[in-house]
PDB file of C-alpha atoms and ligand atoms in Angstrom:
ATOM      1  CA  UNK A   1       7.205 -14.678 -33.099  1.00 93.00           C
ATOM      2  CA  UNK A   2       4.821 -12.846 -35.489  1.00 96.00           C
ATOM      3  CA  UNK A   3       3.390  -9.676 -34.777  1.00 97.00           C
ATOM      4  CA  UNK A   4       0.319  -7.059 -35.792  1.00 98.00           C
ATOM      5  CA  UNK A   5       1.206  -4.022 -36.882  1.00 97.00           C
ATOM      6  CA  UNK A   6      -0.510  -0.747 -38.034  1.00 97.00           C
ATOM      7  CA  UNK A   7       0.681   2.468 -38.560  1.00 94.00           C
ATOM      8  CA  UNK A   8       4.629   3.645 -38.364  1.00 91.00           C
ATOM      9  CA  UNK A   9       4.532   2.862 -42.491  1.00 90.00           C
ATOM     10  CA  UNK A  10       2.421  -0.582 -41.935  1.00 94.00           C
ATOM     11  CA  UNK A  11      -0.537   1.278 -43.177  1.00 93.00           C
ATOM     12  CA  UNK A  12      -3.985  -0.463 -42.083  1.00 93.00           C
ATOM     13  CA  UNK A  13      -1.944  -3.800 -40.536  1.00 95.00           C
ATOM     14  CA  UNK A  14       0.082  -6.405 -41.728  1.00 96.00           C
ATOM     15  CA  UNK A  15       1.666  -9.146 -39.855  1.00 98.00           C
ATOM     16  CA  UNK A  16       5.487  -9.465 -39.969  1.00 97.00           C
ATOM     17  CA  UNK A  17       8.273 -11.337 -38.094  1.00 96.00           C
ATOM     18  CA  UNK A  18       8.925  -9.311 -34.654  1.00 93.00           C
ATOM     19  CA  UNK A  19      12.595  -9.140 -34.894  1.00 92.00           C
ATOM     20  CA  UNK A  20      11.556  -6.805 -38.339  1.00 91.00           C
ATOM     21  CA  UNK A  21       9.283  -4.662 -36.955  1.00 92.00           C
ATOM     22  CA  UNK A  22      10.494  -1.213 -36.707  1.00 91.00           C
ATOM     23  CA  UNK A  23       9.493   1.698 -34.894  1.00 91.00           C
ATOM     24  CA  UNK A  24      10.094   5.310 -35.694  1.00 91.00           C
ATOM     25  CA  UNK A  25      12.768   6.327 -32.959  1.00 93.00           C
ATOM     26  CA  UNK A  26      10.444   9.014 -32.188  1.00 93.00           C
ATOM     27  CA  UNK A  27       7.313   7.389 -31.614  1.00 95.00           C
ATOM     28  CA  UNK A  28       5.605   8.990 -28.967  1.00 96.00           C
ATOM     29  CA  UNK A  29       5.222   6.088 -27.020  1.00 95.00           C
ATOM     30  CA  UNK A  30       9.108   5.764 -27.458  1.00 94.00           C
ATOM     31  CA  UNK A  31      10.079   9.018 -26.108  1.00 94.00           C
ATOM     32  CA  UNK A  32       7.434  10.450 -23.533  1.00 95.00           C
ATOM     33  CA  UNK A  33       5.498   6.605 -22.225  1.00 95.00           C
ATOM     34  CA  UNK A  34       2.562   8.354 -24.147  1.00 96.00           C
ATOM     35  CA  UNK A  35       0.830   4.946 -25.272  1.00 98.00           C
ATOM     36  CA  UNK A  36      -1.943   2.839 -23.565  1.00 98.00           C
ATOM     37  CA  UNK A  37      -1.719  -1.522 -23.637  1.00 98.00           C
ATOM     38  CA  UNK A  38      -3.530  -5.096 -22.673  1.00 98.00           C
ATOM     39  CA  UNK A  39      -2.811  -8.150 -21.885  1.00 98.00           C
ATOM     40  CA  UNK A  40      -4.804 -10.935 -22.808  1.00 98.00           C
ATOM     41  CA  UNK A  41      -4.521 -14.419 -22.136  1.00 97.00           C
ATOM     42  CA  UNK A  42      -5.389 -16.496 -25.040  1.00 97.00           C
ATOM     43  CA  UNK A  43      -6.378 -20.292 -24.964  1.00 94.00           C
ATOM     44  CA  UNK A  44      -6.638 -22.682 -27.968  1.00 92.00           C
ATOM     45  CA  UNK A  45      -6.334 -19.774 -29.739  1.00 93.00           C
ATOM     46  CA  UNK A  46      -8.986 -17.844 -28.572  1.00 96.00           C
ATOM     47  CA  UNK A  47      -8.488 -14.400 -26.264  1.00 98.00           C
ATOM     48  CA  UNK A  48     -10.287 -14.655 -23.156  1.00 98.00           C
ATOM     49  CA  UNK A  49     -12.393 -11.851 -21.922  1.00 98.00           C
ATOM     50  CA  UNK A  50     -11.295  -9.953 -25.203  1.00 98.00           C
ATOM     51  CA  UNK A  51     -13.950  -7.432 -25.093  1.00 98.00           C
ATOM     52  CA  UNK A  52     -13.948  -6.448 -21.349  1.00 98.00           C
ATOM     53  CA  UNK A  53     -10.091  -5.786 -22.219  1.00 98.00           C
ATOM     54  CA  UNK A  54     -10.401  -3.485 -25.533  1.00 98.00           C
ATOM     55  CA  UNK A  55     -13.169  -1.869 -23.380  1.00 98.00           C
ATOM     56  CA  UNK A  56     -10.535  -1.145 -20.895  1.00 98.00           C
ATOM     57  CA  UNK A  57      -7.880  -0.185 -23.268  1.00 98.00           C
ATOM     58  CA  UNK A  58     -10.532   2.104 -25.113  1.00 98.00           C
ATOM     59  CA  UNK A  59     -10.949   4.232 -21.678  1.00 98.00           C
ATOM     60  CA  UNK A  60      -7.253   3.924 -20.860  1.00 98.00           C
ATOM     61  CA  UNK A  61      -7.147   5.836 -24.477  1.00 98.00           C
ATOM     62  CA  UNK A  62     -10.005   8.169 -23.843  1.00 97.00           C
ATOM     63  CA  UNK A  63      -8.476   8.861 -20.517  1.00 97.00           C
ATOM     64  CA  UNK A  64      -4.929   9.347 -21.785  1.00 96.00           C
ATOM     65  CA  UNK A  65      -6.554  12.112 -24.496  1.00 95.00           C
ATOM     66  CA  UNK A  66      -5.757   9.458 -27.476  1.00 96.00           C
ATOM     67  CA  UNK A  67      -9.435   9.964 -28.464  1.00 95.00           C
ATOM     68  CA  UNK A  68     -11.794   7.230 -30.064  1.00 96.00           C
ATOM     69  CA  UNK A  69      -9.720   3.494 -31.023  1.00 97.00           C
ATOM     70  CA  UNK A  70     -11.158   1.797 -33.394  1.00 97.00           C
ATOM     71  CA  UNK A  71     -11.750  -1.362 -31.168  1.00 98.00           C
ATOM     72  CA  UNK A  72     -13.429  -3.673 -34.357  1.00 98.00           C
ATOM     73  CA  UNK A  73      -9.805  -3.037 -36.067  1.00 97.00           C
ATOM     74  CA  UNK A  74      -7.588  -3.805 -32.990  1.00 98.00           C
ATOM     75  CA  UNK A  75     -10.109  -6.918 -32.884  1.00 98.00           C
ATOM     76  CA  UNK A  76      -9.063  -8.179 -36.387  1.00 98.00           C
ATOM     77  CA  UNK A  77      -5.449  -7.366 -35.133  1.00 98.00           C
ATOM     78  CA  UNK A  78      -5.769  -9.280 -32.292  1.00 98.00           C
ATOM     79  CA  UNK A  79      -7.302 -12.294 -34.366  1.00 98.00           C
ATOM     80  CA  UNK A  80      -4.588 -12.055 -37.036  1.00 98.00           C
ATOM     81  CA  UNK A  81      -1.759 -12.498 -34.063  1.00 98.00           C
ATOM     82  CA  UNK A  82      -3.232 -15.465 -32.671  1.00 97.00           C
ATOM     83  CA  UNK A  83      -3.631 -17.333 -36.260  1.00 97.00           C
ATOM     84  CA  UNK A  84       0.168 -16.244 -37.085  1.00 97.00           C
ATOM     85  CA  UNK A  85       1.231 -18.004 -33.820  1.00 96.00           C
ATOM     86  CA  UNK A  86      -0.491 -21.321 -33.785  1.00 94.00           C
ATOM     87  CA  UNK A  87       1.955 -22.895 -31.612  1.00 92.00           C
ATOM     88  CA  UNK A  88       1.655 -20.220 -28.608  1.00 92.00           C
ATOM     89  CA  UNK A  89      -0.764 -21.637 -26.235  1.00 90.00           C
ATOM     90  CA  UNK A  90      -1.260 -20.633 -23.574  1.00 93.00           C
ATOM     91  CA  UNK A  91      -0.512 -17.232 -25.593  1.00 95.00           C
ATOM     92  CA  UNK A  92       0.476 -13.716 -23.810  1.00 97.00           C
ATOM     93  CA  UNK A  93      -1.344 -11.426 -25.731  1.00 98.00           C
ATOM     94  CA  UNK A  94       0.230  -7.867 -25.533  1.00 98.00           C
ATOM     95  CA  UNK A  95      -1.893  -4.994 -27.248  1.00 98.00           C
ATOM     96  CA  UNK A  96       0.180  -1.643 -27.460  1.00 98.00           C
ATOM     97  CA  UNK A  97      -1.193   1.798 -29.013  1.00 98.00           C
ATOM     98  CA  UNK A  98       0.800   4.557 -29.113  1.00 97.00           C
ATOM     99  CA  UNK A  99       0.474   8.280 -29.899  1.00 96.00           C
ATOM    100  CA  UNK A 100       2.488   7.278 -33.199  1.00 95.00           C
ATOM    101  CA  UNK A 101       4.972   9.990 -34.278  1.00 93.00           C
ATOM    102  CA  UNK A 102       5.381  13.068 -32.104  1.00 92.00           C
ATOM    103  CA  UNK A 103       8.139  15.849 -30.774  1.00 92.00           C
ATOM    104  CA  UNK A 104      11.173  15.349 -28.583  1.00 93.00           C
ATOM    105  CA  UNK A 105       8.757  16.943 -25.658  1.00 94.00           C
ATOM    106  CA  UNK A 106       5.600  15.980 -23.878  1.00 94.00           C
ATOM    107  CA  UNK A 107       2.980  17.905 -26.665  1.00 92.00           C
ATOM    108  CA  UNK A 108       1.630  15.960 -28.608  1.00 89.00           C
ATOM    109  CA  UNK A 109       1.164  16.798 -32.492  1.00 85.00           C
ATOM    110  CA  UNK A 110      -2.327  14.156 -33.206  1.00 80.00           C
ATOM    111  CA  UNK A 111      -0.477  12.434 -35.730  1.00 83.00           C
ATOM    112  CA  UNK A 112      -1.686   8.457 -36.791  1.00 92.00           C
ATOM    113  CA  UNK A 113      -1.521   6.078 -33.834  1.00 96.00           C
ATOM    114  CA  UNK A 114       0.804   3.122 -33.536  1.00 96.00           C
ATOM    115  CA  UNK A 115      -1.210   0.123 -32.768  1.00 98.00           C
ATOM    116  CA  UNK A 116       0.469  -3.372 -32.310  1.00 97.00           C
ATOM    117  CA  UNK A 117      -0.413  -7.063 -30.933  1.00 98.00           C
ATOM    118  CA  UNK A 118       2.306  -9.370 -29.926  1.00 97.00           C
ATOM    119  CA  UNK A 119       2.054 -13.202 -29.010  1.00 97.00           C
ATOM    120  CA  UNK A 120       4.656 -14.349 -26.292  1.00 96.00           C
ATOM    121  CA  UNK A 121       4.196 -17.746 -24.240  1.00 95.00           C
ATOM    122  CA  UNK A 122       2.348 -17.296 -20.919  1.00 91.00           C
ATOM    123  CA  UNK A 123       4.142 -18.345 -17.607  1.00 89.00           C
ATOM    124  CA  UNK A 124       2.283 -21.528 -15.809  1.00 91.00           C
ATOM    125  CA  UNK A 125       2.208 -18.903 -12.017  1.00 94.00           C
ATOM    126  CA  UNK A 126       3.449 -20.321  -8.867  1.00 96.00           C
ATOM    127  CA  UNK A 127       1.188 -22.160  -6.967  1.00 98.00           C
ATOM    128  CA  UNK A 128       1.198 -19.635  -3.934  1.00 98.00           C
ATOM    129  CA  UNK A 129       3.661 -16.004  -3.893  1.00 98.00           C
ATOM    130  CA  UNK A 130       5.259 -13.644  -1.353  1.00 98.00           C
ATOM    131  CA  UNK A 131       4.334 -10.340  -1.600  1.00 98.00           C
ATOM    132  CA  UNK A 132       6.693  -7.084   0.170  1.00 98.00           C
ATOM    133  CA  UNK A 133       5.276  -3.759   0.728  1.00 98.00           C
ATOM    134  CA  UNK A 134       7.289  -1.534  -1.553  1.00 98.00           C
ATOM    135  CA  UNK A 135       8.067   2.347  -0.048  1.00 98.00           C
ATOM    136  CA  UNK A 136       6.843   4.062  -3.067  1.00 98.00           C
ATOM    137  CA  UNK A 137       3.207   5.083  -2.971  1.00 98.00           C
ATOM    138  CA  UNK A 138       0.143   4.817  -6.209  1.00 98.00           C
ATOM    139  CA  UNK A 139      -1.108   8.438  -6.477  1.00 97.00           C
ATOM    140  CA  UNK A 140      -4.859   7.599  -6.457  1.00 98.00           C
ATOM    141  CA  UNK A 141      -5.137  11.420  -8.017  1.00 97.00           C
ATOM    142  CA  UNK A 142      -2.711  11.367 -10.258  1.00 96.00           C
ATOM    143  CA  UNK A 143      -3.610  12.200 -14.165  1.00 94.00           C
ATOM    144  CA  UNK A 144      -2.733   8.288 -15.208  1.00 94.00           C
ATOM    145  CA  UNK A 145      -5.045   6.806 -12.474  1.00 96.00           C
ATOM    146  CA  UNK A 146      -6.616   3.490 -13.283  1.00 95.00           C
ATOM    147  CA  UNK A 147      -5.436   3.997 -16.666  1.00 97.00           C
ATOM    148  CA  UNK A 148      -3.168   0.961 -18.147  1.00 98.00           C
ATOM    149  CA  UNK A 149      -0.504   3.238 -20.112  1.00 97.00           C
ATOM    150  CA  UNK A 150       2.801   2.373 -21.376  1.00 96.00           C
ATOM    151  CA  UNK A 151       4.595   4.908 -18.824  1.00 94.00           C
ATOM    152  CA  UNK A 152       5.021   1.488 -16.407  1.00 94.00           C
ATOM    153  CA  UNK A 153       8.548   1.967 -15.205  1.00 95.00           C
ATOM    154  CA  UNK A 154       7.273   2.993 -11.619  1.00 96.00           C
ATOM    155  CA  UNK A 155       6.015  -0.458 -11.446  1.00 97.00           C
ATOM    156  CA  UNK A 156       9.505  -2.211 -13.271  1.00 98.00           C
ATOM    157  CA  UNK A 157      11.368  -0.332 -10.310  1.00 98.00           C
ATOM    158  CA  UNK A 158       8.726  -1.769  -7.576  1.00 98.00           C
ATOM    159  CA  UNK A 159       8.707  -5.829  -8.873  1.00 98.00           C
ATOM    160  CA  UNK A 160      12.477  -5.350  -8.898  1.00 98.00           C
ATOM    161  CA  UNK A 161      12.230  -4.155  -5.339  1.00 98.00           C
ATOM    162  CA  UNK A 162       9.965  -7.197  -4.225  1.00 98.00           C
ATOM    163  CA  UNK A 163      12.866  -9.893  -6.425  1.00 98.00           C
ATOM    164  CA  UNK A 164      15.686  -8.237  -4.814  1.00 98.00           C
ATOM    165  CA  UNK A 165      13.735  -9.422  -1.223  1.00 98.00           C
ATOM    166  CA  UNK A 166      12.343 -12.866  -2.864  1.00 97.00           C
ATOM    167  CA  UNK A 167       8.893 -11.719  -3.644  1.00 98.00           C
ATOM    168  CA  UNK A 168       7.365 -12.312  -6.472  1.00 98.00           C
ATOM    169  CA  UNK A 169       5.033  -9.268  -6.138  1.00 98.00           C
ATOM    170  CA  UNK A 170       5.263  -5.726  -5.031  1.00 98.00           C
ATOM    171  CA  UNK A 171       2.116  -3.922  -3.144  1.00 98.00           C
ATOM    172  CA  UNK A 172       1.201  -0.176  -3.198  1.00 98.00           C
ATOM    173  CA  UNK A 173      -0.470   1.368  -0.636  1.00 98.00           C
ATOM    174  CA  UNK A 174      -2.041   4.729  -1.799  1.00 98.00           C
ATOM    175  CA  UNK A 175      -0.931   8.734  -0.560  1.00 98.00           C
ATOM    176  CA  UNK A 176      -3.475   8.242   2.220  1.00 98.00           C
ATOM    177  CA  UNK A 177      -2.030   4.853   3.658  1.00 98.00           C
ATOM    178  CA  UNK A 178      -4.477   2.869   2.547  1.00 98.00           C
ATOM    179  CA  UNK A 179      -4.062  -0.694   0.310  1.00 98.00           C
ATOM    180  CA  UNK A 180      -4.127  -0.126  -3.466  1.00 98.00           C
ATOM    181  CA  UNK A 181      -2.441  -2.838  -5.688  1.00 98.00           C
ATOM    182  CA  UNK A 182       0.459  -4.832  -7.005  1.00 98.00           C
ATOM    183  CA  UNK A 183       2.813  -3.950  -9.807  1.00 98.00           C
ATOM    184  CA  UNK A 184       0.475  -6.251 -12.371  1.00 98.00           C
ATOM    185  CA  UNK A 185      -2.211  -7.382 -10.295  1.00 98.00           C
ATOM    186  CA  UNK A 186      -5.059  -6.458  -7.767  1.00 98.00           C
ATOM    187  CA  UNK A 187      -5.071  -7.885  -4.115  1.00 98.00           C
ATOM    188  CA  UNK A 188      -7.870  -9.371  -2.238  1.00 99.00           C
ATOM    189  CA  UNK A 189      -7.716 -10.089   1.921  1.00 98.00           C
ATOM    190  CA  UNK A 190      -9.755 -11.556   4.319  1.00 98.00           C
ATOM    191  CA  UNK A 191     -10.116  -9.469   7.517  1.00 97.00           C
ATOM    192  CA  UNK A 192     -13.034 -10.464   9.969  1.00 95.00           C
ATOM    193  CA  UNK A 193     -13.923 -13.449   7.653  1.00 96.00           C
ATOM    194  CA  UNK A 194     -15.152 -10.888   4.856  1.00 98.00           C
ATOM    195  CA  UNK A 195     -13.071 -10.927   1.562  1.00 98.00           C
ATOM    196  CA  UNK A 196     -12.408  -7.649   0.961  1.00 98.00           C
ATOM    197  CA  UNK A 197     -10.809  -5.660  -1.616  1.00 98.00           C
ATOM    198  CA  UNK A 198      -9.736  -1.510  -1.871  1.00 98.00           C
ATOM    199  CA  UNK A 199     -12.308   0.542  -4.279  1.00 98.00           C
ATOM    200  CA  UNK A 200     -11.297   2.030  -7.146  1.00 98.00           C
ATOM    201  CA  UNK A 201     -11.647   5.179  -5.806  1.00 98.00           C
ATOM    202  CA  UNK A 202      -8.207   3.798  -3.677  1.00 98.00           C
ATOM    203  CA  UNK A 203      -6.389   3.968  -7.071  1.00 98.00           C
ATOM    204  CA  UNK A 204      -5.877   1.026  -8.705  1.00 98.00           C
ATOM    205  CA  UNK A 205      -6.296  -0.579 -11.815  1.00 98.00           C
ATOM    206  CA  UNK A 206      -9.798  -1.839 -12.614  1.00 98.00           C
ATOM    207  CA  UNK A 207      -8.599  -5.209 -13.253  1.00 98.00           C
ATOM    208  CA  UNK A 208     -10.394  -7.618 -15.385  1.00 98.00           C
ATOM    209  CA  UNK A 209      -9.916 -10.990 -13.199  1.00 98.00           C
ATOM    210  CA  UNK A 210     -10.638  -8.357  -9.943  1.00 98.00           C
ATOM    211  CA  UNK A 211     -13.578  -7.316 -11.802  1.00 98.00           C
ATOM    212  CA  UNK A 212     -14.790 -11.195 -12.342  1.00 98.00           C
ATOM    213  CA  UNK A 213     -14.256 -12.551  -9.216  1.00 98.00           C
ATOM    214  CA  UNK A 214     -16.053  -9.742  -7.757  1.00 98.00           C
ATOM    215  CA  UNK A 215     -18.917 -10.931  -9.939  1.00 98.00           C
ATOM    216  CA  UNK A 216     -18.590 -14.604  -9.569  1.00 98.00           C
ATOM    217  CA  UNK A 217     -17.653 -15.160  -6.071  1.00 98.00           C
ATOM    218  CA  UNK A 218     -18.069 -11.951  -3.954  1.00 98.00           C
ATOM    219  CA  UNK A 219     -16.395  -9.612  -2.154  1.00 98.00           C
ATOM    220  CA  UNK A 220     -16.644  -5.996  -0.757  1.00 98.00           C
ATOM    221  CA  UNK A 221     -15.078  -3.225  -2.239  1.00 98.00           C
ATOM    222  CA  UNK A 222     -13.663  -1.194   1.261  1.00 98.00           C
ATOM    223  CA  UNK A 223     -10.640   1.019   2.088  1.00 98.00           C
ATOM    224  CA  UNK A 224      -8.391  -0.866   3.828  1.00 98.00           C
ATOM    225  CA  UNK A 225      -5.717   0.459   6.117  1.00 98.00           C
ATOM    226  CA  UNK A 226      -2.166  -0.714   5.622  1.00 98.00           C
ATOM    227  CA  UNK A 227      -1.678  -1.302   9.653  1.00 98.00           C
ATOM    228  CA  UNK A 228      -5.342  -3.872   9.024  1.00 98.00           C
ATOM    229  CA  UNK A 229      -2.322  -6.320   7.101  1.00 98.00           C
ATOM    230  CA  UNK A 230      -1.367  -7.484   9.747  1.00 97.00           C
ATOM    231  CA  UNK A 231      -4.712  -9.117  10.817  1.00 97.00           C
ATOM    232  CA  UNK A 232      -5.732 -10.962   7.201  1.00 98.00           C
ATOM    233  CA  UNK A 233      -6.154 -14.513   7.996  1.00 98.00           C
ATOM    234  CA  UNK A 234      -5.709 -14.976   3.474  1.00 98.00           C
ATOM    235  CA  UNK A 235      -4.728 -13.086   0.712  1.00 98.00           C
ATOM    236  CA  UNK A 236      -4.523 -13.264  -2.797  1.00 98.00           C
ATOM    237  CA  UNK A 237      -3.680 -11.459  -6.051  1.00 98.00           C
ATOM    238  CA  UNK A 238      -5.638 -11.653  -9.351  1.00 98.00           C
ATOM    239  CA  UNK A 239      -4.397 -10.726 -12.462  1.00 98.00           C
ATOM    240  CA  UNK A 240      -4.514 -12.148 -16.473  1.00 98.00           C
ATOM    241  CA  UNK A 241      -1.237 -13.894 -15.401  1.00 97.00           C
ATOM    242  CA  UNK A 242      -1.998 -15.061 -12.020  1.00 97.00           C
ATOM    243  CA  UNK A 243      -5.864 -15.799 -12.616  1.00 98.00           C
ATOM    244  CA  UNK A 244      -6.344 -16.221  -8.406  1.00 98.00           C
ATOM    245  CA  UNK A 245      -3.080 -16.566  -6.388  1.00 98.00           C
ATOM    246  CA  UNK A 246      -2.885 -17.267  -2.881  1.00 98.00           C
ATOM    247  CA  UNK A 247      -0.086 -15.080  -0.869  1.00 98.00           C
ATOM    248  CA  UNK A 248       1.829 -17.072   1.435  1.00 98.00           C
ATOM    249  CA  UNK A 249       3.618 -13.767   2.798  1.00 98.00           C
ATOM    250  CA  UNK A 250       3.329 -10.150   3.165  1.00 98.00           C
ATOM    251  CA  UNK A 251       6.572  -8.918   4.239  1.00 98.00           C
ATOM    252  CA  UNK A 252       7.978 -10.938   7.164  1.00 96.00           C
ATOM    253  CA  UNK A 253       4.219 -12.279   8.495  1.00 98.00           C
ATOM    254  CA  UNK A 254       3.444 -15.675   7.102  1.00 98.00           C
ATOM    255  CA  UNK A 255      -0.575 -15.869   6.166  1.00 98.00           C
ATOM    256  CA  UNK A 256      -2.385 -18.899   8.791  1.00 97.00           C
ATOM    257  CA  UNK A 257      -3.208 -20.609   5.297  1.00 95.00           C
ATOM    258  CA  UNK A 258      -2.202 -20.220   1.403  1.00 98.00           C
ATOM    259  CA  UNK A 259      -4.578 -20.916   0.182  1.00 98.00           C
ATOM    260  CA  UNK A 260      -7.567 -20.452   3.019  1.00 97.00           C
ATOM    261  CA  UNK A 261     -10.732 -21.836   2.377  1.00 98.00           C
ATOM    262  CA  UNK A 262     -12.222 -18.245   0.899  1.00 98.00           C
ATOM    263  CA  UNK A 263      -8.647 -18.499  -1.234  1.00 98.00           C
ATOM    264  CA  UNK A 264      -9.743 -21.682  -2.393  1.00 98.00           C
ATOM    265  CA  UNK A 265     -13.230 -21.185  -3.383  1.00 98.00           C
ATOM    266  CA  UNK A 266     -12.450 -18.184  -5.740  1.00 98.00           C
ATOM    267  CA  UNK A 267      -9.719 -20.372  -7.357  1.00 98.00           C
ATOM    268  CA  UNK A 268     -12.068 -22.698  -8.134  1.00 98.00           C
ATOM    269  CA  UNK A 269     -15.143 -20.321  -9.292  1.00 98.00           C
ATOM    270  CA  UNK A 270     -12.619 -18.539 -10.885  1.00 98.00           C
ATOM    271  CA  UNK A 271     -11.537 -22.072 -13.111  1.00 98.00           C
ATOM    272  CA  UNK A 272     -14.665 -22.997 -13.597  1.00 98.00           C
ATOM    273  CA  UNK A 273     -16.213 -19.695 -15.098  1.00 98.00           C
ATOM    274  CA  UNK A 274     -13.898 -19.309 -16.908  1.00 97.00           C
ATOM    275  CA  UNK A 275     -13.557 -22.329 -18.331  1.00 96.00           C
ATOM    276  CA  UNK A 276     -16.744 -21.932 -19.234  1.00 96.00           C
ATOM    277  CA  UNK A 277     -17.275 -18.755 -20.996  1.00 96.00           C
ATOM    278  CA  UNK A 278     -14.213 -17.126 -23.572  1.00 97.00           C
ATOM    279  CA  UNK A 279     -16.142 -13.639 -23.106  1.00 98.00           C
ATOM    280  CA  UNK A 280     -17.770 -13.256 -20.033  1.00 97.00           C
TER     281      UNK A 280
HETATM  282  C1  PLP B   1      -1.267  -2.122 -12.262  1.00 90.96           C
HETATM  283  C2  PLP B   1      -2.117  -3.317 -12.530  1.00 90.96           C
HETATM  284  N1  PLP B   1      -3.072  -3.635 -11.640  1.00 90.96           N
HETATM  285  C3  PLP B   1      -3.860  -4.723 -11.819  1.00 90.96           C
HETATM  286  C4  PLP B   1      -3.709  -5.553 -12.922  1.00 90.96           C
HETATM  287  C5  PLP B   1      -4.590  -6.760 -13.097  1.00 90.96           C
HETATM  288  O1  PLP B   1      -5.480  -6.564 -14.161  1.00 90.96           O
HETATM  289  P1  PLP B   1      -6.070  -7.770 -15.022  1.00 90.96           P
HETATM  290  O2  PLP B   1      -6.804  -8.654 -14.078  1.00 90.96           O
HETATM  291  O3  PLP B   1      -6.970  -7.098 -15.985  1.00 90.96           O
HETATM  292  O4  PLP B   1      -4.922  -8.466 -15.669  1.00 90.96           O
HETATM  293  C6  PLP B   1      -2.735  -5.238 -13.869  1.00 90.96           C
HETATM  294  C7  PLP B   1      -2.577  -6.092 -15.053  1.00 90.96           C
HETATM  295  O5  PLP B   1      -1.564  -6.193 -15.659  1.00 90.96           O
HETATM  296  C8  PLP B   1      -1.926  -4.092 -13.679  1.00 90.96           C
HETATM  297  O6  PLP B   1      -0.988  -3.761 -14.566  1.00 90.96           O
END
């Protein structure tokens, strides 16, 4: 695997072989989590939604205190990992920035960020997933809200709560019992025959896909009680991985259908569009 890399002595970015990439050991991102990423999926060779995700990853920086990215150069980076991995398709495309070089301790000094884009293979999902309420809550005031920062080991400790019960997704609710999100992905139900899914203002990440299929097929953006679970008639999670993917389970309660007829229908607005369109 080849890999983008600017900064930490690469100067303006130059592609190398990942296994010789090196990091300072006291990259900031390294140390304190201080670092903001993306993931892309890319097709054919081309990134889809690319600009709705540096977008993201420029307010993840802005809301981190990073300041300004230069999104035209983490552009070119992105372009230059996809042509040095040809053979990567469907292609996992991971876009890291970190605080670059900074103390032992949480300040942070300004020094030259870290930026990085890796390539990895993308995982075909499973056709439907179980999904376990974890008993960790998302802080929907918290400082990192909504933001997509490299300080992720809150969610690494939920998905390995879901495996350990045979899920293949963890879900938050929020401090105020109400439905947030998955470890990687945003959740849709269907309660009273409305597809719903929680606001922003409920904490979680303003996914891209969420953000799409809100656009292309529908849906209300409500708070949703945690004890209302236990009357969705579907479910399903979206994420860059996952696209639209039907839950089959939350916690012990099998779902009537996986997928249900609203399931379906986004899954197959959601193909279509984008099929369609590289940058919607
Ligand atoms: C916490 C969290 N929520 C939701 C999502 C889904 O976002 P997207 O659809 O942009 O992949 C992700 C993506 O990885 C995520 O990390």
């Amino acid at each position: 695997m080849k890999i983008w890399i600017s900064g930490a002595g690469y100067g303006s970015g130059r592609v190398v072989d990942a296994r010789e990439a090196r990091l300072p050991a006291l990259d900031h991102g390294i140390t304190v989590g201080d670092g903001v990423f993306e993931t892309v999926k890319a097709v054919g060779g081309q990134a889809f939604a690319l600009t709705r995700h540096l977008q993201r990853l420029a307010r993840s920086a802005r809301g981190l205190g990073l300041g300004e990215l230069d999104l035209d150069h983490l552009r070119d980076g992105v372009h230059q990992a996809l042509a040095a991995n040809p053979d990567t398709d469907p292609g996992r495309v991971r876009i890291t920035v970190t605080a670059g070089l900074g103390p032992l301790g949480s300040e942070r000094t300004g020094g030259e960020l870290t930026a990085m884009v890796a390539v990895g293979p993308f995982a075909q999902p499973a056709p439907t997933t179980d999904v376990v309420v974890v008993p960790w809550t998302r802080n929907e005031n918290g400082a990192l809200s909504g933001l997509k920062t490299t300080s992720y080991a809150e969610n690494v400790r939920a998905l390995a709560y879901a495996r350990q019960r045979g899920a293949g997704e963890a879900i938050f609710a929020n401090t105020v019992g109400n439905l947030c999100e998955g470890t990687g992905s945003n959740i849709f139900v269907v309660l009273d025959g409305r597809l719903v899914t929680p606001p922003l203002s409920a904490g979680p990440l303003a996914g891209i896909t969420r953000e799409l299929v809100l656009e292309w097929v529908g849906g209300a953006e409500e708070d949703i009680p945690m004890a209302a679970l236990s009357r969705v008639s579907e479910a399903f999670l979206t994420s860059t991985g996952r696209d639209v993917q039907p839950i089959r389970a939350i916690d012990d309660r099998v779902l009537p259908a996986a997928p249900g007829p609203v399931t379906a229908e986004a899954m197959k607005v959601f193909a279509e569009r984008s099929a369609a369109e590289i940058d919607p």
